[in-house]
Each structure stands twice: as C-alpha cells, then as structure tokens.
Coordinates of C-alpha atoms and ligand atoms in Angstrom, one line a residue:
X1 CA -158.7 -123.7 -156.9
X2 CA -155.2 -124.6 -155.8
X3 CA -152.0 -123.6 -157.7
X4 CA -151.1 -127.1 -158.3
X5 CA -154.3 -127.7 -160.4
X6 CA -153.3 -124.8 -162.7
X7 CA -149.8 -125.9 -163.3
X8 CA -148.9 -125.0 -166.9
X9 CA -146.8 -127.0 -169.2
X10 CA -143.7 -124.7 -168.9
X11 CA -143.7 -124.8 -165.1
X12 CA -144.4 -128.6 -165.2
X13 CA -141.4 -129.3 -167.3
X14 CA -139.1 -127.3 -165.0
X15 CA -140.3 -129.0 -161.9
X16 CA -139.9 -132.5 -163.7
X17 CA -136.1 -131.6 -164.3
X18 CA -135.6 -130.4 -160.6
X19 CA -137.1 -133.6 -159.4
X20 CA -134.7 -135.6 -161.4
X21 CA -131.6 -133.4 -160.9
X22 CA -131.8 -131.0 -157.9
X23 CA -131.3 -132.0 -154.2
X24 CA -134.6 -131.7 -152.5
X25 CA -133.5 -129.7 -149.6
X26 CA -136.0 -126.8 -150.0
X27 CA -139.9 -126.8 -150.1
X28 CA -140.7 -124.9 -153.2
X29 CA -144.0 -123.4 -154.4
X30 CA -144.9 -124.9 -157.9
X31 CA -144.2 -121.6 -159.6
X32 CA -141.3 -120.9 -161.8
X33 CA -140.2 -117.3 -161.7
X34 CA -138.9 -115.7 -165.0
X35 CA -138.5 -111.9 -164.7
X36 CA -138.9 -109.1 -162.2
X37 CA -139.2 -105.4 -162.0
X38 CA -139.8 -103.4 -158.8
X39 CA -142.1 -105.2 -156.6
X40 CA -143.6 -107.2 -159.4
X41 CA -142.5 -110.5 -160.6
X42 CA -143.7 -112.8 -163.4
X43 CA -143.8 -116.5 -163.8
X44 CA -143.4 -118.8 -166.7
X45 CA -147.1 -118.9 -167.2
X46 CA -147.2 -115.1 -167.7
X47 CA -149.0 -114.5 -164.4
X48 CA -147.9 -111.4 -162.4
X49 CA -147.3 -111.2 -158.7
X50 CA -146.9 -108.6 -156.2
X51 CA -143.8 -109.4 -154.3
X52 CA -143.9 -108.4 -150.5
X53 CA -140.9 -110.7 -149.8
X54 CA -138.6 -110.0 -152.9
X55 CA -135.6 -112.4 -152.9
X56 CA -136.1 -113.5 -149.4
X57 CA -135.0 -110.0 -148.3
X58 CA -132.1 -109.8 -150.7
X59 CA -134.0 -107.7 -153.4
X60 CA -133.9 -104.5 -151.0
X61 CA -134.5 -102.3 -154.0
X62 CA -136.8 -104.6 -155.7
X63 CA -136.3 -106.8 -158.7
X64 CA -133.5 -105.6 -161.3
X65 CA -133.1 -102.0 -160.0
X66 CA -131.7 -100.1 -163.0
X67 CA -128.5 -98.5 -161.4
X68 CA -127.5 -101.9 -159.9
X69 CA -128.1 -103.6 -163.3
X70 CA -126.0 -100.9 -165.0
X71 CA -123.2 -101.0 -162.5
X72 CA -122.9 -104.9 -162.6
X73 CA -123.1 -104.7 -166.6
X74 CA -120.4 -102.3 -166.7
X75 CA -118.2 -104.0 -164.4
X76 CA -118.8 -107.6 -165.7
X77 CA -117.4 -106.6 -169.1
X78 CA -114.0 -105.2 -167.5
X79 CA -113.2 -107.6 -164.7
X80 CA -115.3 -110.4 -163.3
X81 CA -113.2 -111.7 -160.5
X82 CA -109.9 -111.0 -159.2
X83 CA -108.4 -112.8 -155.9
X84 CA -107.8 -111.0 -152.6
X85 CA -103.9 -111.0 -153.5
X86 CA -104.6 -107.7 -155.5
X87 CA -106.1 -104.5 -154.8
X88 CA -109.3 -103.1 -156.7
X89 CA -110.7 -99.7 -156.3
X90 CA -114.2 -101.0 -156.0
X91 CA -113.6 -103.0 -152.8
X92 CA -111.9 -100.2 -151.0
X93 CA -114.6 -97.6 -151.9
X94 CA -117.4 -100.1 -151.0
X95 CA -115.7 -100.5 -147.5
X96 CA -115.4 -96.6 -147.2
X97 CA -118.9 -96.2 -147.9
X98 CA -120.2 -98.9 -145.3
X99 CA -117.7 -97.6 -142.6
X100 CA -118.9 -93.9 -143.1
X101 CA -122.6 -95.1 -142.5
X102 CA -121.9 -97.3 -139.5
X103 CA -119.2 -96.8 -136.7
X104 CA -116.2 -96.0 -138.7
X105 CA -114.7 -99.5 -138.8
X106 CA -113.1 -101.7 -141.3
X107 CA -114.7 -104.3 -143.5
X108 CA -114.1 -107.9 -144.1
X109 CA -116.1 -109.1 -147.3
X110 CA -117.5 -112.5 -148.0
X111 CA -120.6 -114.0 -149.9
X112 CA -123.4 -114.7 -147.6
X113 CA -124.7 -114.1 -144.0
X114 CA -123.5 -117.4 -142.6
X115 CA -119.9 -116.6 -143.7
X116 CA -120.1 -113.2 -142.3
X117 CA -121.1 -114.8 -138.9
X118 CA -118.2 -117.2 -139.2
X119 CA -115.7 -114.4 -139.5
X120 CA -117.3 -112.8 -136.4
X121 CA -117.1 -116.0 -134.5
X122 CA -113.5 -116.4 -135.5
X123 CA -112.7 -112.9 -134.7
X124 CA -114.0 -113.2 -131.2
X125 CA -111.8 -116.3 -130.7
X126 CA -108.8 -114.9 -132.2
X127 CA -108.9 -111.8 -130.1
X128 CA -107.7 -113.7 -127.1
X129 CA -105.9 -116.4 -129.0
X130 CA -108.9 -118.9 -127.9
X131 CA -108.7 -118.2 -124.2
X132 CA -112.1 -116.5 -124.4
X133 CA -113.7 -118.8 -126.7
X134 CA -117.3 -118.9 -125.6
X135 CA -120.1 -117.0 -127.4
X136 CA -123.6 -116.3 -125.9
X137 CA -126.4 -116.2 -128.3
X138 CA -130.3 -116.1 -128.0
X139 CA -133.3 -118.6 -128.3
X140 CA -135.2 -117.7 -131.4
X141 CA -132.2 -116.1 -133.1
X142 CA -130.9 -117.1 -136.6
X143 CA -127.4 -116.9 -137.8
X144 CA -127.0 -119.3 -140.9
X145 CA -126.4 -122.8 -141.8
X146 CA -122.7 -123.6 -141.8
X147 CA -121.5 -125.3 -138.5
X148 CA -120.5 -122.3 -136.4
X149 CA -123.4 -120.1 -137.5
X150 CA -126.0 -123.0 -137.1
X151 CA -124.6 -123.8 -133.6
X152 CA -125.1 -120.2 -132.7
X153 CA -128.7 -120.4 -133.8
X154 CA -130.4 -121.5 -130.8
X155 CA -133.4 -123.3 -132.3
X156 CA -133.3 -127.1 -131.9
X157 CA -135.1 -127.7 -135.2
X158 CA -131.9 -126.5 -137.0
X159 CA -129.7 -128.9 -135.0
X160 CA -131.7 -132.1 -135.4
X161 CA -129.6 -134.9 -136.8
X162 CA -126.6 -132.9 -137.2
X163 CA -124.7 -133.3 -133.9
X164 CA -122.2 -132.9 -132.3
X165 CA -122.5 -129.1 -132.8
X166 CA -119.5 -126.8 -132.4
X167 CA -118.5 -126.5 -128.7
X168 CA -118.3 -123.3 -126.8
X169 CA -121.9 -121.7 -127.7
X170 CA -124.4 -120.9 -124.8
X171 CA -128.0 -120.0 -125.2
X172 CA -129.9 -117.5 -123.2
X173 CA -133.5 -116.6 -123.4
X174 CA -134.2 -113.7 -125.7
X175 CA -134.7 -110.4 -123.5
X176 CA -133.2 -111.8 -120.3
X177 CA -130.2 -109.8 -119.0
X178 CA -129.9 -111.6 -115.7
X179 CA -129.5 -114.9 -117.7
X180 CA -126.8 -113.4 -119.7
X181 CA -124.9 -112.1 -116.8
X182 CA -125.0 -115.3 -115.1
X183 CA -123.8 -117.3 -118.1
X184 CA -120.6 -115.0 -118.6
X185 CA -117.5 -116.5 -117.0
X186 CA -113.7 -116.1 -117.7
X187 CA -113.9 -117.9 -120.9
X188 CA -116.6 -115.8 -122.4
X189 CA -115.5 -113.9 -125.4
X190 CA -118.7 -112.3 -126.9
X191 CA -122.4 -111.9 -127.4
X192 CA -123.9 -112.4 -130.8
X193 CA -127.5 -111.2 -131.4
X194 CA -129.9 -110.0 -134.0
X195 CA -131.0 -106.5 -132.7
X196 CA -134.3 -107.3 -134.5
X197 CA -135.2 -111.1 -134.9
X198 CA -136.0 -111.9 -138.4
X199 CA -136.6 -115.4 -138.8
X200 CA -137.6 -115.6 -135.2
X201 CA -140.7 -113.6 -136.1
X202 CA -139.7 -109.9 -136.6
X203 CA -139.1 -109.1 -132.9
X204 CA -137.3 -106.2 -131.9
X205 CA -134.8 -106.3 -128.9
X206 CA -137.0 -105.3 -125.8
X207 CA -136.4 -101.7 -124.4
X208 CA -133.1 -101.4 -122.5
X209 CA -132.0 -105.0 -123.5
X210 CA -129.2 -104.1 -126.1
X211 CA -128.0 -101.4 -123.9
X212 CA -127.8 -104.0 -120.9
X213 CA -125.8 -106.3 -123.3
X214 CA -123.5 -103.3 -124.1
X215 CA -122.9 -102.7 -120.3
X216 CA -122.1 -106.4 -119.8
X217 CA -119.7 -106.6 -122.5
X218 CA -117.9 -103.3 -121.3
X219 CA -117.7 -104.7 -117.6
X220 CA -116.6 -108.1 -118.7
X221 CA -114.5 -107.3 -121.6
X222 CA -116.6 -109.2 -124.3
X223 CA -117.2 -108.5 -128.0
X224 CA -120.6 -107.4 -128.8
X225 CA -121.6 -108.5 -132.3
X226 CA -124.9 -107.7 -134.1
X227 CA -126.2 -109.9 -136.7
X228 CA -127.7 -107.5 -139.2
X229 CA -127.8 -109.8 -142.1
X230 CA -131.6 -109.2 -142.3
X231 CA -132.0 -105.7 -140.6
X232 CA -129.1 -104.0 -142.2
X233 CA -128.4 -101.9 -145.3
X234 CA -131.3 -99.2 -145.0
X235 CA -134.2 -101.8 -144.8
X236 CA -135.4 -100.4 -141.5
X237 CA -135.2 -96.7 -142.3
X238 CA -131.8 -96.4 -140.8
X239 CA -128.7 -97.5 -142.5
X240 CA -128.4 -100.3 -139.7
X241 CA -130.9 -101.7 -137.2
X242 CA -128.7 -101.0 -134.2
X243 CA -129.1 -97.2 -135.0
X244 CA -132.7 -97.3 -133.9
X245 CA -131.4 -98.5 -130.4
X246 CA -128.5 -95.9 -129.6
X247 CA -126.4 -98.9 -128.8
X248 CA -123.0 -99.2 -130.5
X249 CA -121.6 -102.8 -131.3
X250 CA -118.2 -103.8 -132.0
X251 CA -119.0 -106.0 -135.0
X252 CA -121.9 -106.1 -137.4
X253 CA -122.5 -108.7 -140.1
X254 CA -124.3 -108.0 -143.3
X255 CA -125.4 -110.0 -146.4
X256 CA -128.8 -110.4 -147.8
X257 CA -129.7 -107.0 -149.2
X258 CA -126.0 -105.8 -149.0
X259 CA -125.8 -105.8 -152.9
X260 CA -129.4 -105.5 -153.7
X261 CA -129.8 -109.2 -154.9
X262 CA -126.2 -109.9 -156.1
X263 CA -124.5 -112.3 -153.7
X264 CA -122.4 -110.7 -151.1
X265 CA -121.6 -110.5 -147.3
X266 CA -119.6 -108.4 -144.9
X267 CA -118.5 -108.2 -141.5
X268 CA -117.7 -104.6 -140.1
X269 CA -115.7 -104.3 -136.9
X270 CA -113.7 -101.5 -135.1
X271 CA -110.1 -100.7 -136.4
X272 CA -109.1 -102.0 -132.8
X273 CA -110.6 -105.5 -133.3
X274 CA -109.9 -105.7 -137.0
X275 CA -106.2 -106.4 -136.5
X276 CA -107.0 -109.8 -134.7
X277 CA -108.3 -111.3 -138.0
X278 CA -104.8 -111.5 -139.1
X279 CA -103.4 -112.7 -142.3
X280 CA -103.9 -116.4 -143.0
X281 CA -106.5 -116.9 -140.4
X282 CA -109.6 -116.2 -142.5
X283 CA -110.5 -115.8 -146.1
X284 CA -113.2 -116.0 -148.8
X285 CA -112.2 -116.4 -152.3
X286 CA -115.0 -114.5 -153.9
X287 CA -115.2 -112.1 -151.0
X288 CA -115.3 -108.4 -152.1
X289 CA -115.3 -109.2 -155.8
X290 CA -115.7 -106.3 -158.3
X291 CA -119.0 -107.3 -159.2
X292 CA -120.4 -107.5 -155.6
X293 CA -118.5 -104.4 -154.9
X294 CA -120.0 -102.4 -157.7
X295 CA -123.4 -103.6 -156.8
X296 CA -123.0 -102.7 -153.1
X297 CA -121.8 -99.3 -154.0
X298 CA -124.8 -98.9 -156.6
X299 CA -127.2 -99.9 -154.0
X300 CA -125.8 -97.3 -151.4
X301 CA -126.0 -94.6 -154.1
X302 CA -129.3 -95.4 -155.2
X303 CA -130.8 -95.3 -151.6
X304 CA -129.3 -91.9 -151.2
X305 CA -130.0 -90.4 -154.6
X306 CA -133.6 -91.6 -154.3
X307 CA -134.2 -90.5 -150.8
X308 CA -135.2 -94.0 -149.9
X309 CA -134.4 -94.1 -146.2
X310 CA -137.1 -91.2 -145.7
X311 CA -139.4 -93.2 -148.2
X312 CA -139.1 -96.2 -146.0
X313 CA -140.6 -94.1 -143.1
X314 CA -143.5 -93.2 -145.2
X315 CA -143.9 -96.6 -146.5
X316 CA -143.9 -98.0 -143.0
X317 CA -146.6 -95.7 -141.8
X318 CA -148.8 -96.7 -144.6
X319 CA -148.3 -100.5 -143.7
X320 CA -148.7 -99.9 -139.8
X321 CA -152.1 -98.0 -140.5
X322 CA -153.4 -100.6 -142.8
X323 CA -152.3 -103.6 -140.8
X324 CA -153.4 -102.3 -137.6
X325 CA -156.6 -101.6 -138.9
X326 CA -157.0 -105.2 -140.2
X327 CA -155.9 -106.3 -136.7
X328 CA -158.6 -104.3 -135.2
X329 CA -161.4 -106.0 -137.3
X330 CA -159.9 -109.4 -137.4
X331 CA -159.4 -111.6 -134.3
X332 CA -157.1 -114.0 -136.2
X333 CA -154.4 -111.3 -136.0
X334 CA -152.7 -111.2 -132.7
X335 CA -150.0 -108.5 -133.2
X336 CA -148.6 -106.2 -135.9
X337 CA -144.8 -105.3 -135.8
X338 CA -143.6 -102.7 -138.4
X339 CA -139.7 -101.7 -138.3
X340 CA -139.4 -100.0 -141.6
X341 CA -139.4 -102.6 -144.3
X342 CA -139.3 -105.3 -141.8
X343 CA -142.8 -106.4 -141.0
X344 CA -144.3 -109.3 -138.9
X345 CA -148.1 -109.9 -138.6
X346 CA -148.6 -112.4 -135.9
X347 CA -151.6 -114.6 -136.4
X348 CA -153.7 -116.6 -133.9
X349 CA -154.0 -119.3 -136.7
X350 CA -151.6 -121.2 -138.8
X351 CA -149.9 -119.0 -141.4
X352 CA -149.2 -121.6 -144.1
X353 CA -152.9 -121.5 -145.5
X354 CA -152.7 -117.7 -145.4
X355 CA -149.6 -117.7 -147.7
X356 CA -151.4 -120.1 -149.9
X357 CA -154.3 -117.9 -150.1
X358 CA -152.2 -114.9 -150.8
X359 CA -150.5 -117.0 -153.6
X360 CA -154.0 -117.6 -155.2
X361 CA -154.4 -113.6 -155.2
X362 CA -151.0 -113.2 -156.8
X363 CA -149.3 -112.0 -153.7
X364 CA -146.0 -113.2 -152.5
X365 CA -145.4 -113.3 -148.7
X366 CA -143.6 -115.5 -146.3
X367 CA -144.5 -117.2 -143.1
X368 CA -142.0 -117.8 -140.3
X369 CA -142.2 -119.5 -136.8
X370 CA -145.6 -121.0 -138.2
X371 CA -147.8 -118.1 -137.3
X372 CA -146.1 -115.0 -138.3
X373 CA -146.6 -113.6 -141.9
X374 CA -143.3 -112.0 -142.7
X375 CA -142.9 -109.0 -145.2
X376 CA -139.5 -107.7 -146.3
X377 CA -140.9 -105.3 -149.1
X378 CA -138.6 -103.4 -151.4
X379 CA -137.6 -100.0 -150.1
X380 CA -138.8 -98.4 -153.2
X381 CA -142.3 -100.0 -152.9
X382 CA -145.0 -97.4 -154.0
X383 CA -148.0 -96.4 -151.9
X384 CA -150.5 -97.9 -154.4
X385 CA -148.6 -101.2 -154.1
X386 CA -148.7 -101.3 -150.5
X387 CA -152.6 -100.6 -150.3
X388 CA -153.0 -103.2 -153.0
X389 CA -150.8 -105.7 -151.0
X390 CA -152.8 -105.0 -147.7
X391 CA -156.1 -105.3 -149.5
X392 CA -155.0 -108.9 -150.7
X393 CA -153.4 -109.8 -147.5
X394 CA -156.5 -108.8 -145.7
X395 CA -158.7 -110.7 -147.9
X396 CA -156.5 -113.8 -147.4
X397 CA -156.5 -113.7 -143.6
X398 CA -160.2 -113.1 -143.3
X399 CA -160.8 -115.8 -145.7
X400 CA -158.8 -118.4 -143.9
X401 CA -159.9 -117.4 -140.6
X402 CA -163.6 -117.9 -141.6
X403 CA -162.8 -121.3 -142.5
X404 CA -161.1 -122.3 -139.4
Ligands
PLP501 C1 -130.6 -115.2 -143.7 C2 -129.8 -114.9 -142.4 C3 -128.5 -115.3 -142.2 C4 -127.9 -116.4 -143.3 O1 -127.5 -115.7 -144.3 P1 -127.2 -116.6 -145.6 O2 -126.8 -115.7 -146.6 O3 -128.3 -117.5 -145.9 O4 -125.9 -117.4 -145.2 C5 -127.9 -115.0 -141.0 N1 -128.4 -114.3 -140.1 C6 -129.6 -113.8 -140.2 C7 -130.2 -112.7 -139.3 C8 -130.4 -114.0 -141.5 O5 -131.6 -113.5 -141.6

C-alpha cells in the first residue's frame, strides 16, 4: 500500500494549494507535517513518525527542544530584529561561545550554509585583493546553491543549465593530495573542503588527507577552509568535525544545526584573517539577529547541560553495532559509516524504494547519491528510539532487497 493511496483530506487540501501557488523546485513526499517533539513528528492525519533525519540535519536537538523554544519565546517579545549597525549582547556572547569551542577566532554571522561559504570565498579573495583568487574544491563535495557555493560544488548535476559558472574554481578528486599539489599556482588562494562529506555520502576524509592539505596550505600560503555546515556544532560528538582529525583550519563555515532548527549561519576565522573581511565588503541583513543568537546560545548550553557530546558517543556505538549486524546478514548493504550522529548506510541497490518502505513503516530517513541511506539523528535520541529505528530500517532494506 503506497502512501499516496492513503492520502487524507487534510493533506490533500494542502498539496492542492502547493500545486497552485508554490514553485515546484522540490520533490516532496505527500505528507504534511504538523508538530514534533524530540525524534518524533506527527502529520496532518495524526500519524506518528520516528524521525532519523530531523529537519535535514538542522534539528540537531530534535523537534522543539525546550530550552531553545524558551530562549526564542523570551527574545521574540523583547527584540525581533535589529540591524548590524547596532550592538546586541546576544550576538557577542554567541560569537564568544563558538570561538571558545573552536580555534579562538572571530565570527561573521549570516542565515544559511551557502551564505557562510560565500563569506569564506570572499575572505579568501580579499586577503590578497584578488591576486590569489583561485579556490580548490573536491569532487563529491557540496557547498550550497548560490553562485559561488554551487560553483564550488564539484558535481555536474548541480551545474546543469546554469552556466557560465563563477570563474576561479578548480576541482580535485577527493583524497588525492598529488592532484591538489599540481593544481596550486601563484593565483591559488585557498582550499575549501568538507572534513566529512555529507551530501556526498557521509564519507570522512581519508587518513592523512586533511593533514596533507594543511601542509600544502602552509607551504604555499593558502587559506584552509572547512565546510562544517553538516558536520559542525556537536553532531559528530566533537564540537566540530575537524577536531576528530587533529588538523586546524583557518576558516570553518556553519549553518544547519547551528541554531537547533532556527535559521542561522556563521563563518569562523582566525583574528589574523578576520580583518580582511573589511567594512563594506560583505554583509547579511538578518545575520546574527537576536533570535538566531539566542537560539544558538541555548543550543550550546543545552548540549553542555545535558552532556550530549558524550551521549553522541553512546548513541553512535548502538547505531554502529546494529547497522553492522544488519550489514553482516544482508548482502544489500555494502558499507556502514557512523561518525557520531552522521550516518551513511551504503547500499548495493537503489535507495529510493528503501526510503519509501521506511515511510510505510513510519520512519523518516534520507537517501543521498542514489544509494546511501543517510541518517542525521538528533543528538538527544534515546537508545530505545535507536533500536526501534534500526529494526524498521533493517526490515525495509531486507524487504526491498528480497523484491530486487
Ligand atoms: C546543506 C549544506 C550547505 C548549504 O546550506 P544551506 O543552508 O542550504 O545554504 C553547504 N554545505 C554543506 C556541507 C551542507 O551540508
């Protein structure tokens, strides 16, 4: 029985409105979500789902985490927005908390991942007044949809029909240090990479790769920028993904989970580089607004007050044990990659029918790169929910594999 056959009247009315009034640039499931709590979410027909991909990675602390809800409610009644021509206590405090948990740098605030990467791209070019304007990125990476970021995204499917792309980007195979070294010339200004590919299939940088990039950047005077829009903010069990690799970047970009579901983005950079993003050269009207700042602060405090970085370690080992056991008894699973609450289950079969089958079992998951089931569970997911989710996912994979 497919979900479409069971479409309720409330959902159907919403879909009709969309069909008439909303630009059809997204593929959507025929489900209208109404409310959520933790790793559970309910649709307009009253169906309950277990959400292992809450908010596409934005809802780091599950749906509607109480301390974040409270911080936003308090703030919104006092000041909704003020421009960056004024100071607010919240923005400074937020920057301090991020700085102390990363490499002691400074923050530029914006509203999304693609904007954070645009800031990094501009910073790299401004550092040498455009002399060293070229930026090296990696095949399989993903950096966003605005023109700079989508050009940085070295996947042809995201460029189709959009050309000409921004000039000055060069693409290297992921993991190939020699290729990177060969691309560097006197006009190369920086390297932009996700330390753990997200959309690219949940693939950590191979051993030694980020260290090698750091060395090349030091030798050739390049900026090393890590796109941590997906891997940052505690998701992997460290505050930032790079902290697993012992390599210090010059720039990190953040968004998605930064404000636990409220829109917000940031670029963090060293004090030395920060001065190159000089007044007048970059801005974001809503960047660092009081609501995003309060949500971002509340998210960090909740992670610390509830010991969630340590909890991610426990939760990840349960996922790993369950998914590896599934891989051992099911040929349709090629590989299991668990980096905290960033999980990829690589299949030998198409992922779309598996996602459909999960949906029939009231389980929300994602598929990326055609064959990788991607989970970005909430940091505060419970062991019971993990077991329940792995049971349903396992049934779905086995069922679809037996049909193939
Ligand atoms: C989602 C994502 C982006 C883009 O973020 P938006 O907020 O959608 O602009 C950039 N980089 C990475 C690694 C992402 O996962």
